[in-house]
Amino acid sequence: MSDQTQTEKQPIDLATVSAELRQVIEFDGVPEAMYEMVTSIHEVSEEAVREAWDELPKSAQNVLDSFEQFHALVSVSQSFAGINVMEEFPTLNLPQDMTDEQKEQYRAELLDQVLHNCVKDMVKQLKKARRDPILKRDFTEVFTK
């Protein structure tokens, strides 16, 4: 039954997502197979990303035009990082005595940490961009095309 549900799922129409998220998805060439993941992360991460944005100095916030741009950049970054974690997880040498439940818990914690680190890294990069014209251009060119 789940296979049938998968095939019936409608692909995410980029016209239904925010303009900022659409711009980042298109600029980064995000594969269509990741659209659902990106939009899901975008929805659930807003509060945490907003907290990080609100703690940024105004000079760092001014690198971008809005919180929405920052949120879109973080969401796509988190999606790629999340995919990497999920792809690499089966190759980790976990203790033999770990139960499936413990492995799932560990994977969830690992994924949560990676997603949190994406926000921290984006904050750090945005702060650097205040004094680095090349990095600033890297941030802004996504939204000028």
Short mmCIF file of C-alpha atoms in Angstrom, two decimals:
data_model
loop_
_atom_site.label_atom_id
_atom_site.label_comp_id
_atom_site.label_asym_id
_atom_site.label_seq_id
_atom_site.Cartn_x
_atom_site.Cartn_y
_atom_site.Cartn_z
CA MET A 1 0.00 0.00 0.00
CA SER A 2 2.81 2.46 0.76
CA ASP A 3 4.25 1.94 -2.73
CA GLN A 4 0.91 2.95 -4.16
CA THR A 5 0.80 6.03 -1.90
CA GLN A 6 4.27 7.01 -3.06
CA THR A 7 3.28 6.90 -6.73
CA GLU A 8 0.09 8.89 -6.07
CA LYS A 9 1.96 11.70 -4.32
CA GLN A 10 1.90 14.86 -6.34
CA PRO A 11 5.30 16.44 -6.92
CA ILE A 12 5.89 19.77 -5.20
CA ASP A 13 5.02 22.64 -7.53
CA LEU A 14 7.61 25.38 -7.06
CA ALA A 15 4.90 27.95 -7.75
CA THR A 16 3.43 27.03 -4.35
CA VAL A 17 6.56 27.77 -2.29
CA SER A 18 7.90 31.16 -1.25
CA ALA A 19 9.70 33.16 -3.90
CA GLU A 20 12.90 33.06 -1.84
CA LEU A 21 12.85 29.30 -1.42
CA ARG A 22 12.09 28.84 -5.12
CA GLN A 23 15.06 31.07 -6.02
CA VAL A 24 17.47 29.05 -3.86
CA ILE A 25 16.12 25.73 -5.15
CA GLU A 26 16.52 26.86 -8.76
CA PHE A 27 19.90 28.54 -8.19
CA ASP A 28 21.35 25.47 -6.45
CA GLY A 29 19.83 23.08 -8.95
CA VAL A 30 18.08 21.07 -6.24
CA PRO A 31 16.81 17.82 -7.78
CA GLU A 32 13.02 17.51 -7.95
CA ALA A 33 13.25 14.37 -5.81
CA MET A 34 14.38 16.60 -2.92
CA TYR A 35 11.62 19.23 -3.20
CA GLU A 36 9.41 17.55 -0.61
CA MET A 37 12.30 17.26 1.85
CA VAL A 38 13.31 20.90 1.32
CA THR A 39 9.78 22.21 1.79
CA SER A 40 9.25 20.04 4.88
CA ILE A 41 12.47 21.24 6.48
CA HIS A 42 11.55 24.80 5.53
CA GLU A 43 8.23 24.50 7.36
CA VAL A 44 9.48 22.82 10.53
CA SER A 45 12.68 24.82 10.94
CA GLU A 46 11.21 28.31 10.79
CA GLU A 47 11.10 28.92 14.54
CA ALA A 48 14.69 27.81 15.19
CA VAL A 49 15.99 29.70 12.15
CA ARG A 50 14.07 32.80 13.24
CA GLU A 51 15.75 32.64 16.67
CA ALA A 52 19.18 32.48 15.03
CA TRP A 53 18.28 35.38 12.70
CA ASP A 54 17.01 37.51 15.58
CA GLU A 55 20.30 37.01 17.44
CA LEU A 56 22.37 38.20 14.47
CA PRO A 57 23.74 41.72 14.58
CA LYS A 58 21.86 44.08 12.24
CA SER A 59 25.01 44.44 10.13
CA ALA A 60 24.90 40.71 9.39
CA GLN A 61 21.16 40.77 8.74
CA ASN A 62 21.74 43.57 6.24
CA VAL A 63 23.83 41.27 4.02
CA LEU A 64 20.51 39.81 2.88
CA ASP A 65 17.24 41.61 2.19
CA SER A 66 15.12 39.60 4.60
CA PHE A 67 14.71 36.75 7.04
CA GLU A 68 12.92 34.83 4.27
CA GLN A 69 16.11 34.79 2.19
CA PHE A 70 18.13 33.53 5.15
CA HIS A 71 15.51 30.90 5.94
CA ALA A 72 15.50 29.64 2.34
CA LEU A 73 19.30 29.38 2.26
CA VAL A 74 19.33 27.48 5.55
CA SER A 75 16.55 25.11 4.46
CA VAL A 76 18.34 24.04 1.29
CA SER A 77 21.63 23.69 3.15
CA GLN A 78 19.95 21.55 5.80
CA SER A 79 18.37 19.36 3.14
CA PHE A 80 21.67 18.53 1.49
CA ALA A 81 23.31 17.93 4.88
CA GLY A 82 20.41 15.69 5.91
CA ILE A 83 20.73 13.63 2.74
CA ASN A 84 24.46 13.18 3.42
CA VAL A 85 23.77 11.95 6.95
CA MET A 86 21.16 9.49 5.76
CA GLU A 87 23.42 8.18 3.01
CA GLU A 88 26.42 7.76 5.33
CA PHE A 89 24.56 6.37 8.34
CA PRO A 90 24.54 2.74 7.11
CA THR A 91 28.34 2.87 6.78
CA LEU A 92 28.92 3.87 10.43
CA ASN A 93 30.46 1.24 12.68
CA LEU A 94 27.86 1.14 15.41
CA PRO A 95 28.19 -1.17 18.41
CA GLN A 96 26.91 -4.68 17.65
CA ASP A 97 24.72 -4.71 20.75
CA MET A 98 22.69 -1.62 19.71
CA THR A 99 19.03 -2.38 19.19
CA ASP A 100 17.20 -1.11 16.12
CA GLU A 101 15.43 1.37 18.37
CA GLN A 102 18.77 2.66 19.72
CA LYS A 103 20.11 2.95 16.17
CA GLU A 104 17.05 4.97 15.11
CA GLN A 105 17.43 7.20 18.17
CA TYR A 106 21.10 7.73 17.40
CA ARG A 107 20.33 8.53 13.76
CA ALA A 108 17.66 11.05 14.82
CA GLU A 109 20.09 12.73 17.24
CA LEU A 110 22.83 12.78 14.61
CA LEU A 111 20.48 14.31 12.05
CA ASP A 112 19.24 16.89 14.55
CA GLN A 113 22.82 17.88 15.35
CA VAL A 114 23.73 18.21 11.68
CA LEU A 115 20.69 20.39 10.99
CA HIS A 116 21.51 22.55 14.02
CA ASN A 117 25.10 22.90 12.80
CA CYS A 118 23.85 24.09 9.40
CA VAL A 119 22.12 27.01 11.09
CA LYS A 120 25.22 27.81 13.15
CA ASP A 121 27.43 27.63 10.05
CA MET A 122 25.10 29.88 8.03
CA VAL A 123 25.11 32.41 10.89
CA LYS A 124 28.91 32.34 11.00
CA GLN A 125 29.16 32.75 7.21
CA LEU A 126 26.70 35.65 7.22
CA LYS A 127 28.74 37.41 9.92
CA LYS A 128 31.91 36.91 7.83
CA ALA A 129 30.14 38.24 4.75
CA ARG A 130 29.88 41.67 6.37
CA ARG A 131 33.61 42.15 5.78
CA ASP A 132 34.15 39.89 2.78
CA PRO A 133 32.79 41.31 -0.49
CA ILE A 134 33.19 37.99 -2.32
CA LEU A 135 31.29 36.04 0.33
CA LYS A 136 28.65 38.78 0.45
CA ARG A 137 28.21 38.48 -3.31
CA ASP A 138 27.87 34.69 -2.94
CA PHE A 139 24.96 35.26 -0.57
CA THR A 140 23.22 37.94 -2.60
CA GLU A 141 23.68 36.62 -6.15
CA VAL A 142 21.20 33.83 -5.42
CA PHE A 143 18.46 36.46 -5.16
CA THR A 144 19.55 38.82 -7.96
CA LYS A 145 19.19 36.41 -10.87
#
